[in-house]
mmCIF file of C-alpha atoms in Angstrom:
data_model
loop_
_atom_site.group_PDB
_atom_site.id
_atom_site.type_symbol
_atom_site.label_atom_id
_atom_site.label_comp_id
_atom_site.label_asym_id
_atom_site.label_seq_id
_atom_site.Cartn_x
_atom_site.Cartn_y
_atom_site.Cartn_z
ATOM 1 C CA PRO S 1 -0.308 -20.868 -21.943
ATOM 2 C CA THR S 2 -3.332 -21.518 -19.306
ATOM 3 C CA VAL S 3 -6.742 -22.728 -19.785
ATOM 4 C CA TYR S 4 -9.307 -22.276 -17.284
ATOM 5 C CA LYS S 5 -12.642 -25.288 -17.708
ATOM 6 C CA ALA S 6 -15.141 -23.102 -19.367
ATOM 7 C CA LYS S 7 -17.243 -22.880 -15.477
ATOM 8 C CA VAL S 8 -14.365 -20.497 -14.210
ATOM 9 C CA VAL S 9 -14.268 -17.682 -16.769
ATOM 10 C CA GLY S 10 -16.757 -15.432 -16.505
ATOM 11 C CA ASP S 11 -18.006 -13.498 -19.944
ATOM 12 C CA GLY S 12 -19.530 -10.083 -17.509
ATOM 13 C CA ALA S 13 -18.188 -7.631 -14.797
ATOM 14 C CA LEU S 14 -19.030 -8.065 -11.310
ATOM 15 C CA PRO S 15 -22.699 -7.762 -9.983
ATOM 16 C CA ALA S 16 -23.071 -4.082 -8.763
ATOM 17 C CA ILE S 17 -23.737 -6.144 -5.111
ATOM 18 C CA LEU S 18 -20.556 -7.969 -3.832
ATOM 19 C CA THR S 19 -21.005 -9.894 -0.494
ATOM 20 C CA SER S 20 -18.679 -12.377 0.704
ATOM 21 C CA ARG S 21 -21.311 -15.179 -0.796
ATOM 22 C CA THR S 22 -20.430 -13.651 -4.393
ATOM 23 C CA ARG S 23 -18.168 -15.838 -6.501
ATOM 24 C CA ILE S 24 -15.304 -13.970 -8.282
ATOM 25 C CA ARG S 25 -14.955 -15.942 -12.145
ATOM 26 C CA TYR S 26 -11.624 -16.116 -13.768
ATOM 27 C CA GLY S 27 -11.300 -12.370 -15.610
ATOM 28 C CA GLN S 28 -13.573 -10.711 -13.252
ATOM 29 C CA TYR S 29 -10.779 -9.996 -10.783
ATOM 30 C CA GLU S 30 -10.675 -6.207 -10.465
ATOM 31 C CA LYS S 31 -8.270 -4.792 -8.581
ATOM 32 C CA HIS S 32 -8.836 -1.354 -9.751
ATOM 33 C CA ASN S 33 -12.024 -1.553 -9.018
ATOM 34 C CA PRO S 34 -12.716 0.223 -4.643
ATOM 35 C CA LYS S 35 -16.345 -2.251 -3.904
ATOM 36 C CA PHE S 36 -14.410 -5.321 -4.509
ATOM 37 C CA VAL S 37 -11.049 -4.707 -3.005
ATOM 38 C CA ALA S 38 -13.028 -1.964 -0.151
ATOM 39 C CA LYS S 39 -15.214 -5.742 0.291
ATOM 40 C CA LEU S 40 -11.976 -7.998 0.711
ATOM 41 C CA VAL S 41 -10.468 -5.211 2.967
ATOM 42 C CA ALA S 42 -13.323 -6.184 4.572
ATOM 43 C CA LEU S 43 -12.885 -9.448 4.549
ATOM 44 C CA THR S 44 -9.351 -9.741 6.319
ATOM 45 C CA ASN S 45 -9.843 -7.598 8.680
ATOM 46 C CA GLY S 46 -8.177 -4.499 7.043
ATOM 47 C CA GLN S 47 -5.576 -6.765 5.649
ATOM 48 C CA PHE S 48 -5.868 -6.761 2.169
ATOM 49 C CA ARG S 49 -3.862 -5.749 -1.235
ATOM 50 C CA THR S 50 -3.994 -6.654 -4.464
ATOM 51 C CA GLY S 51 -1.080 -7.224 -6.402
ATOM 52 C CA MET S 52 1.362 -11.386 -6.535
ATOM 53 C CA ILE S 53 -0.068 -13.646 -3.811
ATOM 54 C CA ALA S 54 -4.032 -12.073 -4.856
ATOM 55 C CA ARG S 55 -3.024 -12.659 -8.678
ATOM 56 C CA LEU S 56 -1.555 -16.061 -7.357
ATOM 57 C CA VAL S 57 -4.477 -17.423 -5.524
ATOM 58 C CA LEU S 58 -6.502 -16.820 -7.838
ATOM 59 C CA ARG S 59 -5.081 -19.083 -10.805
ATOM 60 C CA ASP S 60 -5.323 -21.825 -7.790
ATOM 61 C CA PHE S 61 -9.130 -21.513 -7.687
ATOM 62 C CA TRP S 62 -9.138 -21.226 -11.517
ATOM 63 C CA THR S 63 -6.981 -23.697 -12.214
ATOM 64 C CA GLU S 64 -8.536 -26.514 -10.268
ATOM 65 C CA GLY S 65 -11.639 -25.820 -11.715
ATOM 66 C CA VAL S 66 -12.984 -23.802 -8.045
ATOM 67 C CA THR S 67 -15.119 -20.331 -8.512
ATOM 68 C CA PRO S 68 -14.003 -18.943 -5.283
ATOM 69 C CA THR S 69 -15.920 -16.854 -3.056
ATOM 70 C CA MET S 70 -15.254 -14.374 -1.842
ATOM 71 C CA LYS S 71 -14.999 -15.449 1.437
ATOM 72 C CA GLN S 72 -13.311 -17.984 0.147
ATOM 73 C CA PHE S 73 -10.874 -15.677 -1.476
ATOM 74 C CA ALA S 74 -9.884 -13.423 1.376
ATOM 75 C CA GLU S 75 -9.494 -16.610 3.075
ATOM 76 C CA ALA S 76 -6.616 -17.704 0.938
ATOM 77 C CA TRP S 77 -5.593 -14.168 0.455
ATOM 78 C CA VAL S 78 -4.317 -14.031 4.523
ATOM 79 C CA LYS S 79 -3.345 -17.272 4.852
ATOM 80 C CA THR S 80 -0.980 -17.233 1.910
ATOM 81 C CA THR S 81 0.553 -13.825 2.386
ATOM 82 C CA ALA S 82 1.262 -15.120 6.380
ATOM 83 C CA GLU S 83 3.361 -18.278 4.455
ATOM 84 C CA HIS S 84 5.011 -16.577 1.912
ATOM 85 C CA LYS S 85 8.663 -16.107 2.275
ATOM 86 C CA PRO S 86 9.470 -13.559 0.199
ATOM 87 C CA ARG S 87 11.867 -14.853 -3.274
ATOM 88 C CA PRO S 88 15.358 -13.050 -3.805
ATOM 89 C CA GLU S 89 13.415 -12.219 -8.197
ATOM 90 C CA GLY S 90 11.092 -10.719 -5.943
ATOM 91 C CA ALA S 91 13.164 -8.511 -4.413
ATOM 92 C CA TYR S 92 14.452 -7.828 -8.181
ATOM 93 C CA LEU S 93 11.077 -7.280 -9.910
ATOM 94 C CA ALA S 94 10.470 -4.300 -6.933
ATOM 95 C CA ASP S 95 14.028 -3.096 -7.629
ATOM 96 C CA LEU S 96 13.836 -3.594 -11.081
ATOM 97 C CA SER S 97 9.556 -1.312 -11.163
ATOM 98 C CA ARG S 98 11.552 1.739 -9.190
ATOM 99 C CA GLY S 99 14.254 1.624 -12.128
ATOM 100 C CA GLU S 100 16.769 0.305 -9.629
ATOM 101 C CA GLY S 101 17.180 -3.503 -10.199
ATOM 102 C CA ARG S 102 20.378 -2.372 -12.753
ATOM 103 C CA GLU S 103 24.661 -3.324 -12.829
ATOM 104 C CA GLY S 104 25.202 -3.420 -9.241
ATOM 105 C CA TRP S 105 22.188 -5.253 -8.147
ATOM 106 C CA LYS S 106 23.388 -8.119 -6.265
ATOM 107 C CA ALA S 107 26.054 -5.633 -4.335
ATOM 108 C CA LYS S 108 23.841 -2.885 -3.156
ATOM 109 C CA ARG S 109 21.251 -5.936 -1.888
ATOM 110 C CA ILE S 110 24.176 -7.494 -0.472
ATOM 111 C CA GLN S 111 25.092 -4.451 1.930
ATOM 112 C CA ILE S 112 21.199 -3.530 2.493
ATOM 113 C CA ALA S 113 21.389 -7.275 3.901
ATOM 114 C CA LYS S 114 24.351 -7.402 5.669
ATOM 115 C CA ARG S 115 23.440 -3.714 7.551
ATOM 116 C CA ALA S 116 20.168 -5.261 7.939
ATOM 117 C CA MET S 117 21.426 -8.357 9.888
ATOM 118 C CA LYS S 118 24.540 -6.210 12.017
ATOM 119 C CA GLU S 119 20.676 -3.699 12.868
ATOM 120 C CA LEU S 120 19.911 -7.163 14.429
ATOM 121 C CA GLU S 121 22.845 -7.807 16.775
ATOM 122 C CA LYS S 122 22.979 -4.403 17.953
ATOM 123 C CA ARG S 123 19.318 -5.034 18.958
ATOM 124 C CA VAL S 124 20.180 -8.639 20.040
ATOM 125 C CA LYS S 125 22.594 -7.801 22.167
ATOM 126 C CA ALA S 126 20.642 -4.891 23.892
ATOM 127 C CA GLN S 127 17.437 -6.582 24.583
ATOM 128 C CA LYS S 128 20.114 -9.335 26.430
ATOM 129 C CA SER S 129 21.723 -6.509 28.325
ATOM 130 C CA SER S 130 17.931 -5.181 29.684
#
């Protein structure tokens, strides 16, 4: 199991007023809290989204024994999101959550990739000829 140092674990709710210096402790990440999400959206110029990347960024901070401020978290989230390269299992899990990740999933994804490549080739040809 993942074990975090006591200093990064929160035993109470987030403060009522959130600032860029508010620290986020394990147990206080509130993706359904509109004020919390709005503050992160503001700190990322409208880019922030809750999800896997947000949880992984926080996990990395907490694993290192660091309780990030909202600003530190927002900056790390922006950087990680920009560097993120989707992995095949992510596509599978996304399809599965929509009820589509069953038999024939790999063949379906191959068809989608082929269509995407044809479209890209078509656009490259069009751009070269103009």
